[in-house]
mmCIF file of C-alpha atoms in Angstrom:
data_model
loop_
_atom_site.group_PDB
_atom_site.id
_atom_site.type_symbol
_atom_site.label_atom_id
_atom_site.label_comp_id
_atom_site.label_asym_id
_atom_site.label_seq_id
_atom_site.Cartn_x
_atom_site.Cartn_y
_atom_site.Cartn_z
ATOM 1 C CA UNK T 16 -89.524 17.077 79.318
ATOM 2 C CA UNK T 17 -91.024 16.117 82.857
ATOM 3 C CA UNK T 18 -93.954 18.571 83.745
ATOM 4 C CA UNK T 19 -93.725 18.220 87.429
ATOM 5 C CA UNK T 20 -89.914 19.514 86.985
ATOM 6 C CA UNK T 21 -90.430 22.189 84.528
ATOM 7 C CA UNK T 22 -93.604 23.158 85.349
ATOM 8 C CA UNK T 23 -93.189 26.416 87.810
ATOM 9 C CA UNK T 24 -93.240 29.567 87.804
ATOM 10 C CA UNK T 25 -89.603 32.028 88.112
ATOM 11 C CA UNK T 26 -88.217 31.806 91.681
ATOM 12 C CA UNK T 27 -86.966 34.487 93.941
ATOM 13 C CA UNK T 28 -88.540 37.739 93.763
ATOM 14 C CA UNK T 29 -86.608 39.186 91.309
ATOM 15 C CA UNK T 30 -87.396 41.303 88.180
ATOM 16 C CA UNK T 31 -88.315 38.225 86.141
ATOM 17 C CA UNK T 32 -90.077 36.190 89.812
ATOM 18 C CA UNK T 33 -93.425 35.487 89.566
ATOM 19 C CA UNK T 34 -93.497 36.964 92.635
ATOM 20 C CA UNK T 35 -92.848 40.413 91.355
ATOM 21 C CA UNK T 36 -95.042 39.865 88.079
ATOM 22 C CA UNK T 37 -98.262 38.006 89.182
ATOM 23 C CA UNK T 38 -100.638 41.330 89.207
ATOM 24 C CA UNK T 39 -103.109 40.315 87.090
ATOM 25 C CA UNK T 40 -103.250 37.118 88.749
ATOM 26 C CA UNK T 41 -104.168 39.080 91.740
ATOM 27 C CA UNK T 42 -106.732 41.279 89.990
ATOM 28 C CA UNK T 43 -108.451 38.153 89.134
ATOM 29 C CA UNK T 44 -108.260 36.428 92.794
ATOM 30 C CA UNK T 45 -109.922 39.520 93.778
ATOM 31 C CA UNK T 46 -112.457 39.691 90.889
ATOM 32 C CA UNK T 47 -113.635 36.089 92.329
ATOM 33 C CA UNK T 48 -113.703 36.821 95.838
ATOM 34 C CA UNK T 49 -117.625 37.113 95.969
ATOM 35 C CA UNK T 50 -117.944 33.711 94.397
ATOM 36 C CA UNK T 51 -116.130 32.038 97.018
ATOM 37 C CA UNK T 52 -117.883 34.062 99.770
ATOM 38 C CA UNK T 53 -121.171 32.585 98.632
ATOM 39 C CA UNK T 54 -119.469 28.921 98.356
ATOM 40 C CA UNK T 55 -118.257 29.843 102.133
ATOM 41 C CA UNK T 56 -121.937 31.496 103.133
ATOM 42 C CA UNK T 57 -123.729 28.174 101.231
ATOM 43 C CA UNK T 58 -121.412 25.716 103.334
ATOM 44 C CA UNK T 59 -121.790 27.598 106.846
ATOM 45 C CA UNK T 60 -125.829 27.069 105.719
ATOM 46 C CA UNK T 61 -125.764 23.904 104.921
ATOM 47 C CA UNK T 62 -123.560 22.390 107.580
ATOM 48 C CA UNK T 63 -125.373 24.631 109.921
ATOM 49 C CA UNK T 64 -121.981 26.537 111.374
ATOM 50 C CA UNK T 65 -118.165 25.212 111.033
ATOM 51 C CA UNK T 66 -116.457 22.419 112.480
ATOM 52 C CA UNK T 67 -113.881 22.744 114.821
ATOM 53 C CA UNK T 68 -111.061 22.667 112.447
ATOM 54 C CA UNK T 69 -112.096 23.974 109.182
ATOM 55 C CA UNK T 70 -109.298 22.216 106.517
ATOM 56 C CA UNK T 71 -108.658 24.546 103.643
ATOM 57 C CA UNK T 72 -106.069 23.425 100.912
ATOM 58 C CA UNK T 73 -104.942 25.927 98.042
ATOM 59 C CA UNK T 74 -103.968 23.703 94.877
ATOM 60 C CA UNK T 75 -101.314 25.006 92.767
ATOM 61 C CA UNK T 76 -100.311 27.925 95.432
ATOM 62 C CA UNK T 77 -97.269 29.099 93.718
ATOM 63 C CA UNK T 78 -95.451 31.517 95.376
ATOM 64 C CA UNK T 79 -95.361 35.551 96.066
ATOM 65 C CA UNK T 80 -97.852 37.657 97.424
ATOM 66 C CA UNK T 81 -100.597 35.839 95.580
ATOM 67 C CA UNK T 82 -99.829 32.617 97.433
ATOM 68 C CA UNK T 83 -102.152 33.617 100.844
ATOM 69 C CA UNK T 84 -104.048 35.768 99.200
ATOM 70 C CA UNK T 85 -107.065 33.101 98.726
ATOM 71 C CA UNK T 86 -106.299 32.121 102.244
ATOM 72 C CA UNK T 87 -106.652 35.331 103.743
ATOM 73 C CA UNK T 88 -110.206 36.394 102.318
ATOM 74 C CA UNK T 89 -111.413 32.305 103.729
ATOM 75 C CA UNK T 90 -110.101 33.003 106.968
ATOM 76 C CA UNK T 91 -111.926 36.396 107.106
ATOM 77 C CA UNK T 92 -115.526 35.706 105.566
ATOM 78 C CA UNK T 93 -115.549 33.047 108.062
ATOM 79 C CA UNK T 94 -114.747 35.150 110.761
ATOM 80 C CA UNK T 95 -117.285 37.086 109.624
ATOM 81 C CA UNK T 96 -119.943 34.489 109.308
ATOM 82 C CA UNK T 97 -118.941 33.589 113.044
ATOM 83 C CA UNK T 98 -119.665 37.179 114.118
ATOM 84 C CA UNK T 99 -122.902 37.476 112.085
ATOM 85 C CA UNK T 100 -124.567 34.312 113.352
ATOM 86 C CA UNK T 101 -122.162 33.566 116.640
ATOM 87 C CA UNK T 102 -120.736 30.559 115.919
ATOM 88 C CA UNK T 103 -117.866 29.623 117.559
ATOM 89 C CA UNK T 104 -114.826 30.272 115.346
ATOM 90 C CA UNK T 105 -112.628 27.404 114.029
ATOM 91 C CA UNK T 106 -109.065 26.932 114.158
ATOM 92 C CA UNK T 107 -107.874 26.939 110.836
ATOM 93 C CA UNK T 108 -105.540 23.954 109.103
ATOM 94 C CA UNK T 109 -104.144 25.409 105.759
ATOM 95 C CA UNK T 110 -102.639 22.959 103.194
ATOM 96 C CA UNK T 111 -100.605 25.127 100.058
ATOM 97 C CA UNK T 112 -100.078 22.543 96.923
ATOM 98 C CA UNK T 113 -97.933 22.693 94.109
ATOM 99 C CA UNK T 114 -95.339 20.612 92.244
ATOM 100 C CA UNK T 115 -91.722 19.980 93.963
ATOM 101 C CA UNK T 116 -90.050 22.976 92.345
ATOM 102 C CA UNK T 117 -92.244 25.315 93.152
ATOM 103 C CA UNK T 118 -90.439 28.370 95.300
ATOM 104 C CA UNK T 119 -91.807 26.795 98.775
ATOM 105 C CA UNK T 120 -88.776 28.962 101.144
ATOM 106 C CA UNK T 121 -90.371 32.271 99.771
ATOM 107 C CA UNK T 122 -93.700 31.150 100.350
ATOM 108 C CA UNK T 123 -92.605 30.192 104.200
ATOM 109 C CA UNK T 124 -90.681 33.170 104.819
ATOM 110 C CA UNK T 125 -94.283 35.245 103.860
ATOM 111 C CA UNK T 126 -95.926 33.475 106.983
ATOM 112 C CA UNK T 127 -94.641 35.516 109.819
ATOM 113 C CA UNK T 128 -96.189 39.041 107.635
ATOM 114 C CA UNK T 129 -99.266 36.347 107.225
ATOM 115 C CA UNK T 130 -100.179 35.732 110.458
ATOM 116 C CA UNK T 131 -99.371 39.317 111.540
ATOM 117 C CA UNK T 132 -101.938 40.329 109.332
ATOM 118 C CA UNK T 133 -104.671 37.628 110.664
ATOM 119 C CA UNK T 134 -104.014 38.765 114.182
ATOM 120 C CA UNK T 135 -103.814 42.555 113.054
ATOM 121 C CA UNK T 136 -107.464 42.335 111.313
ATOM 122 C CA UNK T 137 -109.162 39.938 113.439
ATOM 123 C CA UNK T 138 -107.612 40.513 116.922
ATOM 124 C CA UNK T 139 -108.539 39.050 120.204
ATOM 125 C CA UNK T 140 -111.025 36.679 118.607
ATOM 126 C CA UNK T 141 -108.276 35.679 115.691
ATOM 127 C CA UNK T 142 -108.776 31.834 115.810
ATOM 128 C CA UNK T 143 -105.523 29.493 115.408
ATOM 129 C CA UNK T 144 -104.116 28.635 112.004
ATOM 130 C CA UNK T 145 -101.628 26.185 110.680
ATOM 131 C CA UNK T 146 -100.384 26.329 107.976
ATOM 132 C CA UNK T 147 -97.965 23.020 106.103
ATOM 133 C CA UNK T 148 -97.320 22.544 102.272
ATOM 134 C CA UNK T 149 -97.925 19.235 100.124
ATOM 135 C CA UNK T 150 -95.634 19.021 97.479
ATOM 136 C CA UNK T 151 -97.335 17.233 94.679
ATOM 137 C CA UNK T 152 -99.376 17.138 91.151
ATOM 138 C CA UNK T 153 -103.299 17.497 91.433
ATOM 139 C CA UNK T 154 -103.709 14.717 89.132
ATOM 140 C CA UNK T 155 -102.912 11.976 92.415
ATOM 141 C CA UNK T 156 -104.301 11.753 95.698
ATOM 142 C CA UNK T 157 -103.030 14.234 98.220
ATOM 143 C CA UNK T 158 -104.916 14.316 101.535
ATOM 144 C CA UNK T 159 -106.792 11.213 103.372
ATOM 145 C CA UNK T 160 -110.329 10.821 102.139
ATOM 146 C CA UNK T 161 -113.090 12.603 102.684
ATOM 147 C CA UNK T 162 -110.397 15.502 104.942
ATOM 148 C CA UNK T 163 -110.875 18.622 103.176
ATOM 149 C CA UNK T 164 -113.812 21.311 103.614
ATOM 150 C CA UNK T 165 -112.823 23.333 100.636
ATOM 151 C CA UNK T 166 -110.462 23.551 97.942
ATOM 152 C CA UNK T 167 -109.674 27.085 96.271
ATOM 153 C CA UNK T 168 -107.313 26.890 93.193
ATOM 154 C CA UNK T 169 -106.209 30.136 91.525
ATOM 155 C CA UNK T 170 -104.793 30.199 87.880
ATOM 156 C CA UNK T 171 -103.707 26.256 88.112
ATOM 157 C CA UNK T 172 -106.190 23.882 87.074
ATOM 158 C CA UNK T 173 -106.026 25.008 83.530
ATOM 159 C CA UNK T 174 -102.524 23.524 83.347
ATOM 160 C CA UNK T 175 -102.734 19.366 81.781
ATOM 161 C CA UNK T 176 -101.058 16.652 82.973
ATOM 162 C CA UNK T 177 -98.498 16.517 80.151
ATOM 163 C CA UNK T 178 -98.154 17.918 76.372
ATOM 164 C CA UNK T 179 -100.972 16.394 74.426
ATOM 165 C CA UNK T 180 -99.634 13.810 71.822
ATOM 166 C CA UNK T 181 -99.795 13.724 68.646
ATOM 167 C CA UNK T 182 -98.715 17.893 67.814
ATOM 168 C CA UNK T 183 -96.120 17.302 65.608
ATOM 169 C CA UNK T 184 -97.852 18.817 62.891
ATOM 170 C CA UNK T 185 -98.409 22.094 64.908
ATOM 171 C CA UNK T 186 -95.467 23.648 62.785
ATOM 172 C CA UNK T 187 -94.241 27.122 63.922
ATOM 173 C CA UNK T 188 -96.729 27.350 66.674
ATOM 174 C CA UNK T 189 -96.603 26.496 70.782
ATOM 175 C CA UNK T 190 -99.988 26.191 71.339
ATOM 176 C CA UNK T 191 -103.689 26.041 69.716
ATOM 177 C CA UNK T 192 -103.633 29.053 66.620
ATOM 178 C CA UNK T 193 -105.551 30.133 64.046
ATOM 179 C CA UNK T 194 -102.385 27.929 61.808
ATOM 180 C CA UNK T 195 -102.970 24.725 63.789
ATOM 181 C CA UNK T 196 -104.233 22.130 62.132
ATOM 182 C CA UNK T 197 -107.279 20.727 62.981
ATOM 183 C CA UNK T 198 -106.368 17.594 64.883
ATOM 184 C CA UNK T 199 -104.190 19.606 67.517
ATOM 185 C CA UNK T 200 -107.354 21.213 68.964
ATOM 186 C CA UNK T 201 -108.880 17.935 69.052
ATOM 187 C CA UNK T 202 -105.844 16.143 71.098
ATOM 188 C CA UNK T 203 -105.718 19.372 73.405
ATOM 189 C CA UNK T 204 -109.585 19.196 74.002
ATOM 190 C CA UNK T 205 -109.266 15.473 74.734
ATOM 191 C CA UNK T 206 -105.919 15.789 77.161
ATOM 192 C CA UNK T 207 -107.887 18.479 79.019
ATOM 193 C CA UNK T 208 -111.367 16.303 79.288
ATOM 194 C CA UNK T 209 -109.068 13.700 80.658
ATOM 195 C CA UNK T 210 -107.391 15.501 82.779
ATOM 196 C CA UNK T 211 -110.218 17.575 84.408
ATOM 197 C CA UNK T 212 -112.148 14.494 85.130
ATOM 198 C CA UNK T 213 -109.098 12.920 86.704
ATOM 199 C CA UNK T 214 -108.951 16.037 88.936
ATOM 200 C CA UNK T 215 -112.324 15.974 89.820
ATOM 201 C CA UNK T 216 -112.471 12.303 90.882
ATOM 202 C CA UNK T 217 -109.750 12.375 92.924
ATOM 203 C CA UNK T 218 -111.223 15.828 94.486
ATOM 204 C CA UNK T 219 -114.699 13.859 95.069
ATOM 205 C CA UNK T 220 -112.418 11.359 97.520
ATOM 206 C CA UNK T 221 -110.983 14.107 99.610
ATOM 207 C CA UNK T 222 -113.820 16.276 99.875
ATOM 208 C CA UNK T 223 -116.297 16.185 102.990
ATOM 209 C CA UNK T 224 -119.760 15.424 101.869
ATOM 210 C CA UNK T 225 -121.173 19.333 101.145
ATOM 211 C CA UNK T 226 -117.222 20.607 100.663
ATOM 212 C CA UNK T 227 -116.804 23.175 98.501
ATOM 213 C CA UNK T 228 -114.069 23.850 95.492
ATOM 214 C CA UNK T 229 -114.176 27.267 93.749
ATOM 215 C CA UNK T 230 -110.956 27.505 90.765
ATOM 216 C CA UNK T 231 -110.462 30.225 88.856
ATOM 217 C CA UNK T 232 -108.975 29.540 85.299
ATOM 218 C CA UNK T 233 -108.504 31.657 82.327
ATOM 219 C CA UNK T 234 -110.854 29.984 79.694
ATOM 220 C CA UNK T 235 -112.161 31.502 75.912
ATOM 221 C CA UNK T 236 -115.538 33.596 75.711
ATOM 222 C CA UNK T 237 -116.890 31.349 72.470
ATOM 223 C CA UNK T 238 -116.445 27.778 71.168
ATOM 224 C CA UNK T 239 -113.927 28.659 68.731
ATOM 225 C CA UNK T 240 -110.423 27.764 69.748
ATOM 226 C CA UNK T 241 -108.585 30.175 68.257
ATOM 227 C CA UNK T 242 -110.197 33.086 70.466
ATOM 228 C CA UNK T 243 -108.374 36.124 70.706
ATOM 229 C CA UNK T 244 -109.198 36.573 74.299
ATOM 230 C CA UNK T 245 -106.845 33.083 74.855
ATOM 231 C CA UNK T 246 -104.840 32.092 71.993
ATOM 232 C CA UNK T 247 -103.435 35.405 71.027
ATOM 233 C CA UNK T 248 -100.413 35.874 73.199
ATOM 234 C CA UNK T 249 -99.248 32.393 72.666
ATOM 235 C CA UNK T 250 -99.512 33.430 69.000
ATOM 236 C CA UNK T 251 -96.902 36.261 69.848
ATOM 237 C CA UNK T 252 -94.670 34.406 71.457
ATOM 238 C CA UNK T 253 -94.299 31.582 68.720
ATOM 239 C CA UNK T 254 -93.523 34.575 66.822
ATOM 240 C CA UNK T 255 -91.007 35.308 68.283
ATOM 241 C CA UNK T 256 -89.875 31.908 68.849
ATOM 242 C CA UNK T 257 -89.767 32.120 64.848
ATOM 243 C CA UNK T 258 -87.839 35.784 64.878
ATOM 244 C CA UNK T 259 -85.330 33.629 66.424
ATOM 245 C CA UNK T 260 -85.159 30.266 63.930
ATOM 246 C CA UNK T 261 -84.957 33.589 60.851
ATOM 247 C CA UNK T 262 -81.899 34.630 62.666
ATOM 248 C CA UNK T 263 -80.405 31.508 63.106
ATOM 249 C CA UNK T 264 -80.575 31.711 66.498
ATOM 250 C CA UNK T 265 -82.699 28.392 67.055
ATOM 251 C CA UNK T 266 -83.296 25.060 64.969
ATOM 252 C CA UNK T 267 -86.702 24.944 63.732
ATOM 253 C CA UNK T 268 -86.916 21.728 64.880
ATOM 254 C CA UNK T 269 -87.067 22.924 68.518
ATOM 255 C CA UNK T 270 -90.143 25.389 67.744
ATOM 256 C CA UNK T 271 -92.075 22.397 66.259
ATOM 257 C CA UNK T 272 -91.356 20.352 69.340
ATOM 258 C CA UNK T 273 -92.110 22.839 72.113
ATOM 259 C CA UNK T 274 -96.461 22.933 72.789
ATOM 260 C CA UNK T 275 -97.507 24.190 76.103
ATOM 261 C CA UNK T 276 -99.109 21.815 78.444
ATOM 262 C CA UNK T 277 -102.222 24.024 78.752
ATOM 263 C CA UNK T 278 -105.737 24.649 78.041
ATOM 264 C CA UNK T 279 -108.485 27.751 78.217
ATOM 265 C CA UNK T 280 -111.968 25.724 77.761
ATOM 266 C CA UNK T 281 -114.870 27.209 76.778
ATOM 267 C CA UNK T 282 -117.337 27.028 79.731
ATOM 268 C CA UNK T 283 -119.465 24.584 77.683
ATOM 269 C CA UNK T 284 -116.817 22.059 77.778
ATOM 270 C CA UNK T 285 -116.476 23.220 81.762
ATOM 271 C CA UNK T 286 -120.173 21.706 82.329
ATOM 272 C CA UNK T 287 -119.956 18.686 80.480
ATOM 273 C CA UNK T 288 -117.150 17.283 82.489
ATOM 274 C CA UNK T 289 -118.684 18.161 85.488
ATOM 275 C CA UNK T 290 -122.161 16.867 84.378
ATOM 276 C CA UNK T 291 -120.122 13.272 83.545
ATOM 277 C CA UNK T 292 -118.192 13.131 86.309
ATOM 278 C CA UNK T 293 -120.794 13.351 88.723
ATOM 279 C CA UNK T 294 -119.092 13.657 91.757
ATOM 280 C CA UNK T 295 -120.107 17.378 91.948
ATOM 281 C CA UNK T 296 -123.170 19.920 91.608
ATOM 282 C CA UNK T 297 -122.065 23.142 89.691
ATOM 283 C CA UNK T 298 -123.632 25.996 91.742
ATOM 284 C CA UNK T 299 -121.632 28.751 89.711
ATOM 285 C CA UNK T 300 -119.758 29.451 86.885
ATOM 286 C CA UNK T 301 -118.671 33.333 86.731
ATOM 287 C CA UNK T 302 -116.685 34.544 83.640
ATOM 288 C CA UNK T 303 -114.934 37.826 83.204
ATOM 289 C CA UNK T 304 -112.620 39.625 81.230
ATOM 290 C CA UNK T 305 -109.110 41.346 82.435
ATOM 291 C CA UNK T 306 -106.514 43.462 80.695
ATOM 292 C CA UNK T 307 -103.244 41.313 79.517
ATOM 293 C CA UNK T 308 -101.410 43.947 81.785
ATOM 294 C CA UNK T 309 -103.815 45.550 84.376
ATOM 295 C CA UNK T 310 -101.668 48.152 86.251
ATOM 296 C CA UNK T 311 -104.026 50.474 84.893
ATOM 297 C CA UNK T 312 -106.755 49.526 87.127
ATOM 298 C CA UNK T 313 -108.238 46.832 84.643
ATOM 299 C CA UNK T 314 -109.078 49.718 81.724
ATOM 300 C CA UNK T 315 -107.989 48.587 78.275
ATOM 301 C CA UNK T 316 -108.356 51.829 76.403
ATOM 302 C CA UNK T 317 -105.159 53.305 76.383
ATOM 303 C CA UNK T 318 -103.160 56.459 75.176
ATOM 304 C CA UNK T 319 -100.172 55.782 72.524
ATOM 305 C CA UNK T 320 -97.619 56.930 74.575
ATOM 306 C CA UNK T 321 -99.001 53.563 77.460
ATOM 307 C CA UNK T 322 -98.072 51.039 74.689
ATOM 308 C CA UNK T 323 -94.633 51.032 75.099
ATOM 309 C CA UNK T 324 -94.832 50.040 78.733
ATOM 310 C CA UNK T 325 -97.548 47.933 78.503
ATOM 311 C CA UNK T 326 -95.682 45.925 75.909
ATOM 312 C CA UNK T 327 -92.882 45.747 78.812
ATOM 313 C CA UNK T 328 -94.970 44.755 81.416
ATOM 314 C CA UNK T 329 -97.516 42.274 79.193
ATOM 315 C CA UNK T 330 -93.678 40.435 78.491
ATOM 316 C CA UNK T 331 -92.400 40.386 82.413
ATOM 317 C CA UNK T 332 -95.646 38.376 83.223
ATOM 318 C CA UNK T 333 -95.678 36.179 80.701
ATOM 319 C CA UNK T 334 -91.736 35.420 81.290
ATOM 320 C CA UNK T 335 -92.479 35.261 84.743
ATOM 321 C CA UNK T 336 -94.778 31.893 83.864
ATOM 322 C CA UNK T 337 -92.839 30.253 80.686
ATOM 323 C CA UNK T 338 -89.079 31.167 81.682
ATOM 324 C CA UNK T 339 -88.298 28.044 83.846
ATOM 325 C CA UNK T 340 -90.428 25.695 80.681
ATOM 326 C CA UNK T 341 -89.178 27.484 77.750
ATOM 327 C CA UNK T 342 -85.092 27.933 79.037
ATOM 328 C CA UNK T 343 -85.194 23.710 79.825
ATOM 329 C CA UNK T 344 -86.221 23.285 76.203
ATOM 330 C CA UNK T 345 -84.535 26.289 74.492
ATOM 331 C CA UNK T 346 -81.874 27.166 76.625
ATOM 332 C CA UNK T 347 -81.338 30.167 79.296
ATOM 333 C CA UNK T 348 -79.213 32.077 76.615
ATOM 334 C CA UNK T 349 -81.639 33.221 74.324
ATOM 335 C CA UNK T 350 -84.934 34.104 76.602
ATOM 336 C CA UNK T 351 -83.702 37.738 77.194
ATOM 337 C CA UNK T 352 -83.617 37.938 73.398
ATOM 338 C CA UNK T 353 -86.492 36.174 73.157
ATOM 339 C CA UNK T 354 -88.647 38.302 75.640
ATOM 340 C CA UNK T 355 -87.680 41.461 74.143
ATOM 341 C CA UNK T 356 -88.749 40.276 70.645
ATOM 342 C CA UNK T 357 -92.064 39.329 72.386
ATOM 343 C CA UNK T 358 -92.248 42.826 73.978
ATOM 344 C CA UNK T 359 -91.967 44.704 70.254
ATOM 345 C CA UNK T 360 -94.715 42.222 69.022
ATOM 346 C CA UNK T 361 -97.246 42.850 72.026
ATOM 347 C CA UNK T 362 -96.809 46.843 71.399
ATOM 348 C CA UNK T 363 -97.316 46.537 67.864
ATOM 349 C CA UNK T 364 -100.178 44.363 68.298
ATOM 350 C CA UNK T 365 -101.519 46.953 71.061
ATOM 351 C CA UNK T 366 -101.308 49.407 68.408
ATOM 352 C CA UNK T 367 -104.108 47.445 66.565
ATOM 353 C CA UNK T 368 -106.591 46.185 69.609
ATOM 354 C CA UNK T 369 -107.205 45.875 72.721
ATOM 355 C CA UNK T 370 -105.246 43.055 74.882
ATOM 356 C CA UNK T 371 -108.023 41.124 77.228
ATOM 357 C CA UNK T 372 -107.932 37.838 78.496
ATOM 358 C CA UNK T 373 -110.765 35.933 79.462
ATOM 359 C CA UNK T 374 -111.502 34.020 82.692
ATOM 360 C CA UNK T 375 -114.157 31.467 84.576
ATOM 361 C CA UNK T 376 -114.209 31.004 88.077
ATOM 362 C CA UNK T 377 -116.286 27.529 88.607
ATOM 363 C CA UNK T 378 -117.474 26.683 92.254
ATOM 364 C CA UNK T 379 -118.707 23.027 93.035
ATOM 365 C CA UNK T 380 -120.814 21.241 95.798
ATOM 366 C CA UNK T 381 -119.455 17.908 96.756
ATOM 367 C CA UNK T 382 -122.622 15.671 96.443
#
């Protein structure tokens, strides 16, 4: 399985799209906002204004209403600083990454609403922006060195450059569980340190001396690997995965080949990478915690009668992300039954606790 061909999110904007289902992706874009204002405030400081183009590329964009999202809030706080301290406002050059399948025609039929909204908030003094896409993985080069003023990244660095090796003794499960045995959170700690030092290097080449990245990530609160608050939906989902091999539905075999090419890190591991890299000076790592499905304004205490649609919309997002992965390894006729098997076990578990993930949002200096 190639992850740069399988690795997207659904397409369209659809019940199952990504675009439809990425609400608690947005609740957490918004929870980091103020972390990359500061990155934005520190840069305008240190630089001593903006430079006549100010290059801003989004890695691992996506597609939906999430997609400008990032964008938008730059664009503003920099207008902002502009006003505050009257600088002259740059024009804008937007790059939006992700991998060749990702839904690019609805992200370029969003501009026109996108650029209303610029000129609608900023008006007369609304500075230029341009806006192209660079199909490609974060783990290679993608801009000229040393082009890019800051990177954002929402929900997309946490995703590795393949499926660790050496899982096939990760029976019945997808992903790191409280079942796995010990050497599968070793090879997915080791793909990740890899991987996140890769991204970071080639980052270091790209970035302006005094650039700015800020990525958000979902990540675990404690050491442990088997956290609830980032191993327990995948949990679900292999279980119903296994719902499927008990009705004869599936081979085994294909559960105990399928592990997600993913990793929540513990914000420890988050600074050691950084600190060994050394391209980069951590000026902030923020972590909070979000409701699995936050339509509910981010409060996890719920009434009985909430579960049932909170089970329902816990499985659209979750679909949303794994559908195009999990239908090129299992096959597109079983996810509906597979979805609604992983909608019954979210309830149930809902019943028991409370359904939080848990997320970092790192910001970096370029030395």
């Amino acid at each position: 399985m190639s992850i740069e061909t399988v690795l997207h999110m659904n397409t369209g904007n659809g019940e199952s799209s990504y675009a439809t289902n990425s609400y608690l992706q947005e609740y957490g874009i918004q929870r980091a906002l103020h972390v990359t204002n500061e990155a934005i405030n520190r840069m305008c400081n240190d630089l001593g204004g903006f430079p006549g183009v100010f290059k801003i590329a989004d890695l691992g964009c996506s597609s939906g209403p999430n997609a400008l999202l990032g964008i938008s809030n730059i664009i503003s706080r920099v207008h902002d600083m502009c006003k505050e301290n009257n600088f002259e406002v740059p024009q804008f050059q937007v790059f939006l990454n992700d991998l060749i399948e990702n839904d690019f025609n609805i992200l370029f039929r969003s501009l026109p609403t996108f650029y209303a909204k610029l000129k609608n908030a900023e008006g007369d003094h609304c500075s230029p922006c341009f806006v192209s896409a660079v199909p490609g993985s974060f783990y290679s080069r993608l801009f000229p060195n040393k082009s890019i003023h800051l990177f954002l990244s929402s929900y997309a660095v946490h995703w590795l450059s393949q499926v660790p090796q050496g899982l096939e003794n990760n029976k019945h499960n997808i992903y790191m569980a409280k079942t796995s045995p010990t050497n599968v959170f070793e090879a997915y700690r080791k793909q990740y340190e890899k991987d996140f030092t890769k991204f970071l290097r080639l980052r270091s080449q790209e970035t302006i001396r005094g650039g700015r990245i800020v990525f958000t990530i979902p990540g675990r609160s404690i050491s442990d690997p088997t956290s609830e608050d980032c191993c327990i939906i995948w949990e679900l989902l292999a279980k119903s995965l296994v719902d499927m091999v008990k009705e004869g539905r599936i081979p085994e075999s294909d559960i105990d080949s399928f592990n997600i090419p993913y990793y929540t890190p513990y914000e420890d591991e988050v600074r050691d990478v950084i600190k060994k890299e050394g391209s980069f000076l951590l000026d902030n790592l923020y972590s909070f915690a979000l409701d699995w499905e936050p339509y509910n304004g981010g409060n996890a205490k719920m009434d009985v009668a909430d579960r049932p649609i909170r089970g329902k919309n816990t499985a659209k997002l979750i679909r949303a992300v794994m559908e195009p992965m999990m239908a090129t390894h299992f096959g597109n006729s079983i996810m509906d039954m597979v979805f609604n098997k992983f909608e019954e076990h979210v309830v149930h578990h809902l019943s028991a606790r409370e359904g939080r993930n848990f997320n970092l949002v790192i910001s970096l200096t370029k030395h």
